[in-house]
CSV table of C-alpha atoms in Angstrom, one decimal:
chain,number,residue,atom,x,y,z
Q,1025,MET,CA,0.0,0.0,0.0
Q,1026,LYS,CA,2.9,2.4,0.8
Q,1027,HIS,CA,4.2,2.3,-2.7
Q,1028,LEU,CA,0.8,3.6,-3.9
Q,1029,ILE,CA,0.9,6.5,-1.5
Q,1030,PRO,CA,4.5,7.9,-1.8
Q,1031,PHE,CA,4.0,10.6,0.8
Q,1032,LEU,CA,3.0,8.1,3.5
Q,1033,ASN,CA,5.8,7.9,6.1
Q,1034,ARG,CA,8.2,9.5,3.6
Q,1035,ARG,CA,11.7,9.8,5.0
Q,1036,PRO,CA,13.2,13.3,4.9
Q,1037,THR,CA,15.9,13.8,2.2
Q,1038,VAL,CA,18.9,16.1,2.4
Q,1039,ALA,CA,20.6,16.9,-0.9
Q,1040,VAL,CA,24.4,16.7,-0.5
Q,1041,ILE,CA,26.6,18.7,-2.9
Q,1042,ARG,CA,30.4,18.1,-2.8
Q,1043,LEU,CA,32.4,21.3,-3.5
Q,1044,ALA,CA,36.0,20.1,-3.7
Q,1045,GLY,CA,39.2,21.4,-5.3
Q,1046,MET,CA,40.5,24.7,-6.7
Q,1047,ILE,CA,37.9,27.3,-7.8
Q,1048,GLY,CA,38.6,28.5,-11.4
Q,1049,ALA,CA,36.9,29.4,-14.6
Q,1050,GLY,CA,35.8,27.1,-17.4
Q,1051,PRO,CA,34.9,23.5,-17.9
Q,1052,ARG,CA,38.3,22.1,-16.8
Q,1053,ALA,CA,38.4,23.8,-13.4
Q,1054,PRO,CA,37.6,21.5,-10.5
Q,1055,LEU,CA,35.0,24.1,-9.3
Q,1056,SER,CA,33.4,26.7,-11.5
Q,1057,ASP,CA,29.9,28.0,-11.9
Q,1058,GLU,CA,29.8,26.5,-15.4
Q,1059,THR,CA,30.6,23.0,-14.1
Q,1060,ILE,CA,29.0,22.9,-10.7
Q,1061,GLY,CA,26.0,25.2,-11.4
Q,1062,PRO,CA,23.9,22.5,-13.1
Q,1063,VAL,CA,24.7,20.2,-10.2
Q,1064,ILE,CA,23.5,22.8,-7.6
Q,1065,ASP,CA,20.3,23.4,-9.6
Q,1066,LYS,CA,19.5,19.7,-9.7
Q,1067,ALA,CA,20.2,19.3,-6.0
Q,1068,PHE,CA,17.7,22.0,-5.0
Q,1069,ALA,CA,15.1,20.9,-7.5
Q,1070,ARG,CA,15.0,17.1,-7.4
Q,1071,GLY,CA,12.9,15.2,-4.8
Q,1072,LYS,CA,11.9,18.2,-2.6
Q,1073,PRO,CA,14.8,18.1,-0.1
Q,1074,VAL,CA,14.2,19.3,3.4
Q,1075,ALA,CA,17.7,20.8,3.3
Q,1076,VAL,CA,20.9,21.1,1.3
Q,1077,ALA,CA,24.3,20.2,2.7
Q,1078,LEU,CA,27.5,21.5,1.2
Q,1079,VAL,CA,30.6,19.3,1.8
Q,1080,ILE,CA,33.5,21.7,1.3
Q,1081,ASN,CA,37.1,21.0,0.8
Q,1082,SER,CA,38.7,23.9,-1.1
Q,1083,PRO,CA,41.7,26.2,-0.6
Q,1084,GLY,CA,40.1,28.8,-2.8
Q,1085,GLY,CA,40.8,30.3,-6.2
Q,1086,SER,CA,38.9,32.7,-8.5
Q,1087,PRO,CA,37.0,35.4,-6.5
Q,1088,VAL,CA,34.5,35.8,-9.4
Q,1089,GLN,CA,33.7,32.1,-9.6
Q,1090,SER,CA,33.4,31.9,-5.8
Q,1091,SER,CA,30.9,34.7,-5.9
Q,1092,LEU,CA,28.9,33.2,-8.8
Q,1093,ILE,CA,28.6,29.8,-7.1
Q,1094,ALA,CA,27.8,31.3,-3.7
Q,1095,ALA,CA,25.2,33.6,-5.2
Q,1096,ARG,CA,23.5,30.7,-7.0
Q,1097,ILE,CA,23.3,28.7,-3.8
Q,1098,ARG,CA,21.7,31.7,-2.0
Q,1099,ARG,CA,19.3,32.5,-4.8
Q,1100,LEU,CA,18.0,28.9,-4.9
Q,1101,ALA,CA,17.8,28.6,-1.1
Q,1102,GLU,CA,15.7,31.8,-0.9
Q,1103,GLU,CA,13.5,31.0,-3.8
Q,1104,LYS,CA,12.7,27.5,-2.5
Q,1105,LYS,CA,13.0,28.3,1.2
Q,1106,ILE,CA,15.4,25.4,1.8
Q,1107,PRO,CA,18.0,25.7,4.6
Q,1108,VAL,CA,21.6,25.1,3.7
Q,1109,HIS,CA,24.3,23.6,6.0
Q,1110,ALA,CA,28.0,23.6,5.2
Q,1111,PHE,CA,30.4,20.9,6.5
Q,1112,VAL,CA,34.1,21.6,6.1
Q,1113,GLU,CA,36.5,18.7,5.6
Q,1114,ASP,CA,40.2,19.6,5.4
Q,1115,VAL,CA,39.9,23.2,4.4
Q,1116,ALA,CA,37.5,26.0,3.5
Q,1117,ALA,CA,39.9,28.9,3.0
Q,1118,SER,CA,39.8,32.0,0.8
Q,1119,GLY,CA,37.3,31.2,-1.9
Q,1120,GLY,CA,36.5,28.0,-0.2
Q,1121,TYR,CA,35.3,30.0,2.8
Q,1122,TRP,CA,33.4,32.3,0.5
Q,1123,LEU,CA,31.4,29.2,-0.5
Q,1124,ALA,CA,31.0,28.1,3.1
Q,1125,VAL,CA,29.3,31.3,4.2
Q,1126,ALA,CA,26.7,30.8,1.5
Q,1127,ALA,CA,25.2,28.3,4.0
Q,1128,ASP,CA,23.0,29.2,7.0
Q,1129,ASP,CA,25.4,27.5,9.3
Q,1130,ILE,CA,28.9,26.0,9.1
Q,1131,TRP,CA,30.1,22.9,10.9
Q,1132,VAL,CA,33.8,21.8,11.1
Q,1133,ASP,CA,36.1,19.1,12.2
Q,1134,ALA,CA,38.5,20.0,15.0
Q,1135,SER,CA,41.4,19.9,12.5
Q,1136,SER,CA,39.6,21.7,9.6
Q,1137,VAL,CA,41.3,24.9,8.4
Q,1138,LEU,CA,39.1,28.0,7.9
Q,1139,GLY,CA,39.6,31.6,7.0
Q,1140,SER,CA,42.3,33.2,4.8
Q,1141,ILE,CA,39.9,36.1,4.1
Q,1142,GLY,CA,42.2,37.9,1.8
Q,1143,VAL,CA,43.2,38.2,-1.8
Q,1144,ILE,CA,46.5,37.3,-3.5
Q,1145,SER,CA,48.1,37.8,-6.9
Q,1146,ALA,CA,51.3,35.9,-7.6
Q,1147,GLY,CA,53.6,35.7,-10.6
Q,1148,PHE,CA,57.2,35.7,-11.8
Q,1149,GLY,CA,59.6,38.3,-13.3
Q,1150,ALA,CA,61.8,37.0,-16.1
Q,1151,ASN,CA,63.3,40.2,-17.5
Q,1152,GLU,CA,66.8,39.6,-16.0
Q,1153,PHE,CA,66.9,36.1,-17.3
Q,1154,LEU,CA,66.1,37.3,-20.8
Q,1155,THR,CA,68.8,39.9,-20.6
Q,1156,ARG,CA,71.4,37.3,-19.5
Q,1157,GLN,CA,70.5,35.1,-22.4
Q,1158,GLY,CA,70.8,38.0,-24.8
Q,1159,ILE,CA,67.1,37.9,-25.7
Q,1160,GLU,CA,65.4,41.2,-26.5
Q,1161,ARG,CA,61.8,41.8,-25.5
Q,1162,ARG,CA,59.8,43.6,-28.2
Q,1163,ILE,CA,56.3,44.7,-27.4
Q,1164,TYR,CA,54.0,47.2,-29.1
Q,1165,THR,CA,50.7,48.5,-27.7
Q,1166,ALA,CA,47.9,50.9,-28.5
Q,1167,GLY,CA,47.0,52.2,-25.0
Q,1168,LYS,CA,49.6,52.9,-22.4
Q,1169,SER,CA,48.4,50.3,-19.9
Q,1170,LYS,CA,48.2,47.3,-22.2
Q,1171,SER,CA,51.5,46.0,-21.0
Q,1172,THR,CA,50.8,46.4,-17.3
Q,1173,LEU,CA,52.8,43.9,-15.2
Q,1174,ASP,CA,54.3,42.2,-18.2
Q,1175,PRO,CA,56.5,39.5,-16.6
Q,1176,PHE,CA,59.2,39.9,-19.2
Q,1177,MET,CA,59.7,43.6,-18.5
Q,1178,PRO,CA,61.0,45.4,-15.3
Q,1179,GLU,CA,58.3,46.0,-12.7
Q,1180,LYS,CA,56.9,49.5,-12.7
Q,1181,PRO,CA,55.9,51.0,-9.3
Q,1182,GLU,CA,52.7,52.5,-10.9
Q,1183,ASP,CA,51.7,49.0,-12.1
Q,1184,VAL,CA,52.1,47.6,-8.6
Q,1185,THR,CA,50.1,50.4,-7.1
Q,1186,ARG,CA,47.2,49.8,-9.5
Q,1187,LEU,CA,47.3,46.1,-8.9
Q,1188,LYS,CA,47.2,46.6,-5.1
Q,1189,GLY,CA,44.2,48.9,-5.5
Q,1190,ILE,CA,42.3,46.2,-7.4
Q,1191,LEU,CA,43.2,43.6,-4.8
Q,1192,GLU,CA,41.9,45.9,-2.1
Q,1193,GLU,CA,38.6,46.3,-3.9
Q,1194,ILE,CA,38.2,42.5,-4.2
Q,1195,HIS,CA,39.1,42.1,-0.5
Q,1196,ALA,CA,36.5,44.7,0.5
Q,1197,ALA,CA,33.8,42.7,-1.5
Q,1198,PHE,CA,35.0,39.5,0.3
Q,1199,ILE,CA,34.7,41.1,3.7
Q,1200,THR,CA,31.3,42.5,2.9
Q,1201,HIS,CA,30.1,39.1,1.8
Q,1202,VAL,CA,31.3,37.4,5.1
Q,1203,LYS,CA,29.9,40.1,7.3
Q,1204,SER,CA,26.5,40.0,5.5
Q,1205,ARG,CA,26.2,36.3,6.0
Q,1206,ARG,CA,27.8,35.8,9.4
Q,1207,GLY,CA,26.6,39.1,11.0
Q,1208,ALA,CA,26.7,39.3,14.8
Q,1209,ARG,CA,28.2,35.8,15.0
Q,1210,LEU,CA,31.6,37.2,14.0
Q,1211,GLY,CA,34.1,38.0,16.7
Q,1212,ASP,CA,36.0,41.3,16.8
Q,1213,ASN,CA,39.5,39.8,16.4
Q,1214,PRO,CA,41.7,42.3,14.5
Q,1215,ASP,CA,43.2,39.4,12.4
Q,1216,LEU,CA,39.9,38.2,11.1
Q,1217,PHE,CA,40.2,39.8,7.7
Q,1218,THR,CA,44.0,39.8,7.3
Q,1219,GLY,CA,44.3,36.5,5.4
Q,1220,GLU,CA,45.0,34.6,8.7
Q,1221,PHE,CA,43.5,31.1,9.1
Q,1222,TRP,CA,42.6,28.9,12.0
Q,1223,LEU,CA,41.7,25.4,13.0
Q,1224,GLY,CA,38.2,24.2,13.8
Q,1225,ALA,CA,37.7,25.0,17.5
Q,1226,ARG,CA,39.3,28.4,17.2
Q,1227,SER,CA,37.3,29.2,14.1
Q,1228,VAL,CA,34.2,28.6,16.1
Q,1229,GLU,CA,35.4,30.9,18.9
Q,1230,LEU,CA,36.0,33.6,16.2
Q,1231,GLY,CA,32.5,33.1,14.7
Q,1232,LEU,CA,33.8,31.8,11.4
Q,1233,ALA,CA,31.9,28.6,12.1
Q,1234,ASP,CA,29.0,27.5,14.3
Q,1235,GLY,CA,30.4,24.3,15.9
Q,1236,ILE,CA,32.3,21.1,15.7
Q,1237,GLY,CA,30.1,18.6,13.9
Q,1238,HIS,CA,30.3,15.9,11.1
Q,1239,MET,CA,27.7,15.7,8.4
Q,1240,LEU,CA,25.7,12.6,9.1
Q,1241,PRO,CA,25.4,12.9,12.9
Q,1242,LYS,CA,24.5,16.6,12.6
Q,1243,LEU,CA,21.9,15.9,9.9
Q,1244,LYS,CA,20.3,13.2,12.1
Q,1245,GLU,CA,20.3,15.6,15.0
Q,1246,LEU,CA,18.5,18.2,12.8
Q,1247,TYR,CA,16.2,16.0,10.8
Q,1248,GLY,CA,15.8,12.7,12.6
Q,1249,ASP,CA,17.5,9.3,12.5
Q,1250,LYS,CA,15.6,8.4,9.3
Q,1251,VAL,CA,17.1,11.2,7.2
Q,1252,GLN,CA,18.4,10.0,3.9
Q,1253,LEU,CA,21.1,11.6,1.7
Q,1254,ALA,CA,20.9,12.3,-2.0
Q,1255,ARG,CA,24.4,13.0,-3.2
Q,1256,TYR,CA,25.2,15.3,-6.1
Q,1257,GLY,CA,28.6,16.0,-7.6
Q,1258,ARG,CA,30.4,16.8,-10.8
Q,1259,LYS,CA,30.8,13.7,-13.1
Q,1260,ARG,CA,34.1,13.3,-14.8
Q,1261,GLY,CA,34.3,12.1,-18.5
Q,1262,PHE,CA,34.6,8.4,-19.1
Q,1263,PHE,CA,37.2,8.5,-21.9
Q,1264,PRO,CA,40.8,9.5,-21.1
Q,1265,ARG,CA,42.1,12.8,-22.4
Q,1266,PHE,CA,45.3,13.1,-24.4
Q,1267,GLY,CA,48.0,15.5,-25.6
Q,1268,ALA,CA,47.8,19.1,-24.4
Q,1269,ALA,CA,44.9,18.3,-22.2
Q,1270,ILE,CA,47.0,15.9,-20.1
Q,1271,ALA,CA,49.7,18.6,-19.7
Q,1272,GLU,CA,47.1,21.2,-18.7
Q,1273,ASP,CA,45.6,18.8,-16.1
Q,1274,ALA,CA,49.0,18.1,-14.7
Q,1275,LEU,CA,49.8,21.8,-14.3
Q,1276,SER,CA,46.4,22.3,-12.7
Q,1277,ALA,CA,47.1,19.4,-10.3
Q,1278,VAL,CA,50.5,21.0,-9.3
Q,1279,GLU,CA,48.8,24.3,-8.7
Q,1280,GLU,CA,46.1,22.7,-6.6
Q,1281,ARG,CA,48.6,20.7,-4.6
Q,1282,ALA,CA,50.5,23.9,-3.9
Q,1283,SER,CA,47.4,25.7,-2.8
Q,1284,PHE,CA,46.5,23.0,-0.3
Q,1285,ALA,CA,50.1,22.9,0.9
Q,1286,ARG,CA,49.8,26.5,2.1
Q,1287,PHE,CA,47.6,25.3,4.9
Q,1288,GLY,CA,49.8,22.3,5.8
Q,1289,LEU,CA,47.7,19.8,4.0
């Protein structure tokens, strides 16, 4: 009889979305709005979930893609009136934390790393190497700023000043996002927005997270022992990729490994 009346004794379902890896642009990035957006849409729409859980393990990446993904989560949560819970695994830092604060609450492991609320731009300067090798750099522009921060030319103070101004604006947007989502829960620690990061228990004390808690026990506490999980994540292609794609993936893997290593992971 129960199979004829699907709503009879129906178990509550929580949609679980895994957000793992570096945040970047395009279809090859581990996390981008293009790749994870359809997954998020499906998680909120399918099966009338009582809640959505975000499982986060990301050291960050693109601020724009972080903003797009977080905005999509908030838009769907508000449209469908579905609560969102974030569960941090190893790290939710920088853009990874941007994603975490899209949730209504954040739960961490005692050894999770959270924070790094800052913005970074890194590169290399190869102009002296070219000079030693007897290589002459030739560049022609229409527009005086088209060669700003060219890595093969000596660094110009005015270029650095402009870059720092841009980074400050992005940082301000990041801070505004965190404050708007965490509100009065945030502490008044002066290091909160300096790019510093902390482990789980300390992040709770600072108001960056709401408590120590793992996903299944916490969801059972919130929605009962009969809660069931519907997992959603990005699917990788079946066929192997060759040539330049392999080299690109290898470089991305090195960059991602270096980003995790910044947090001792």
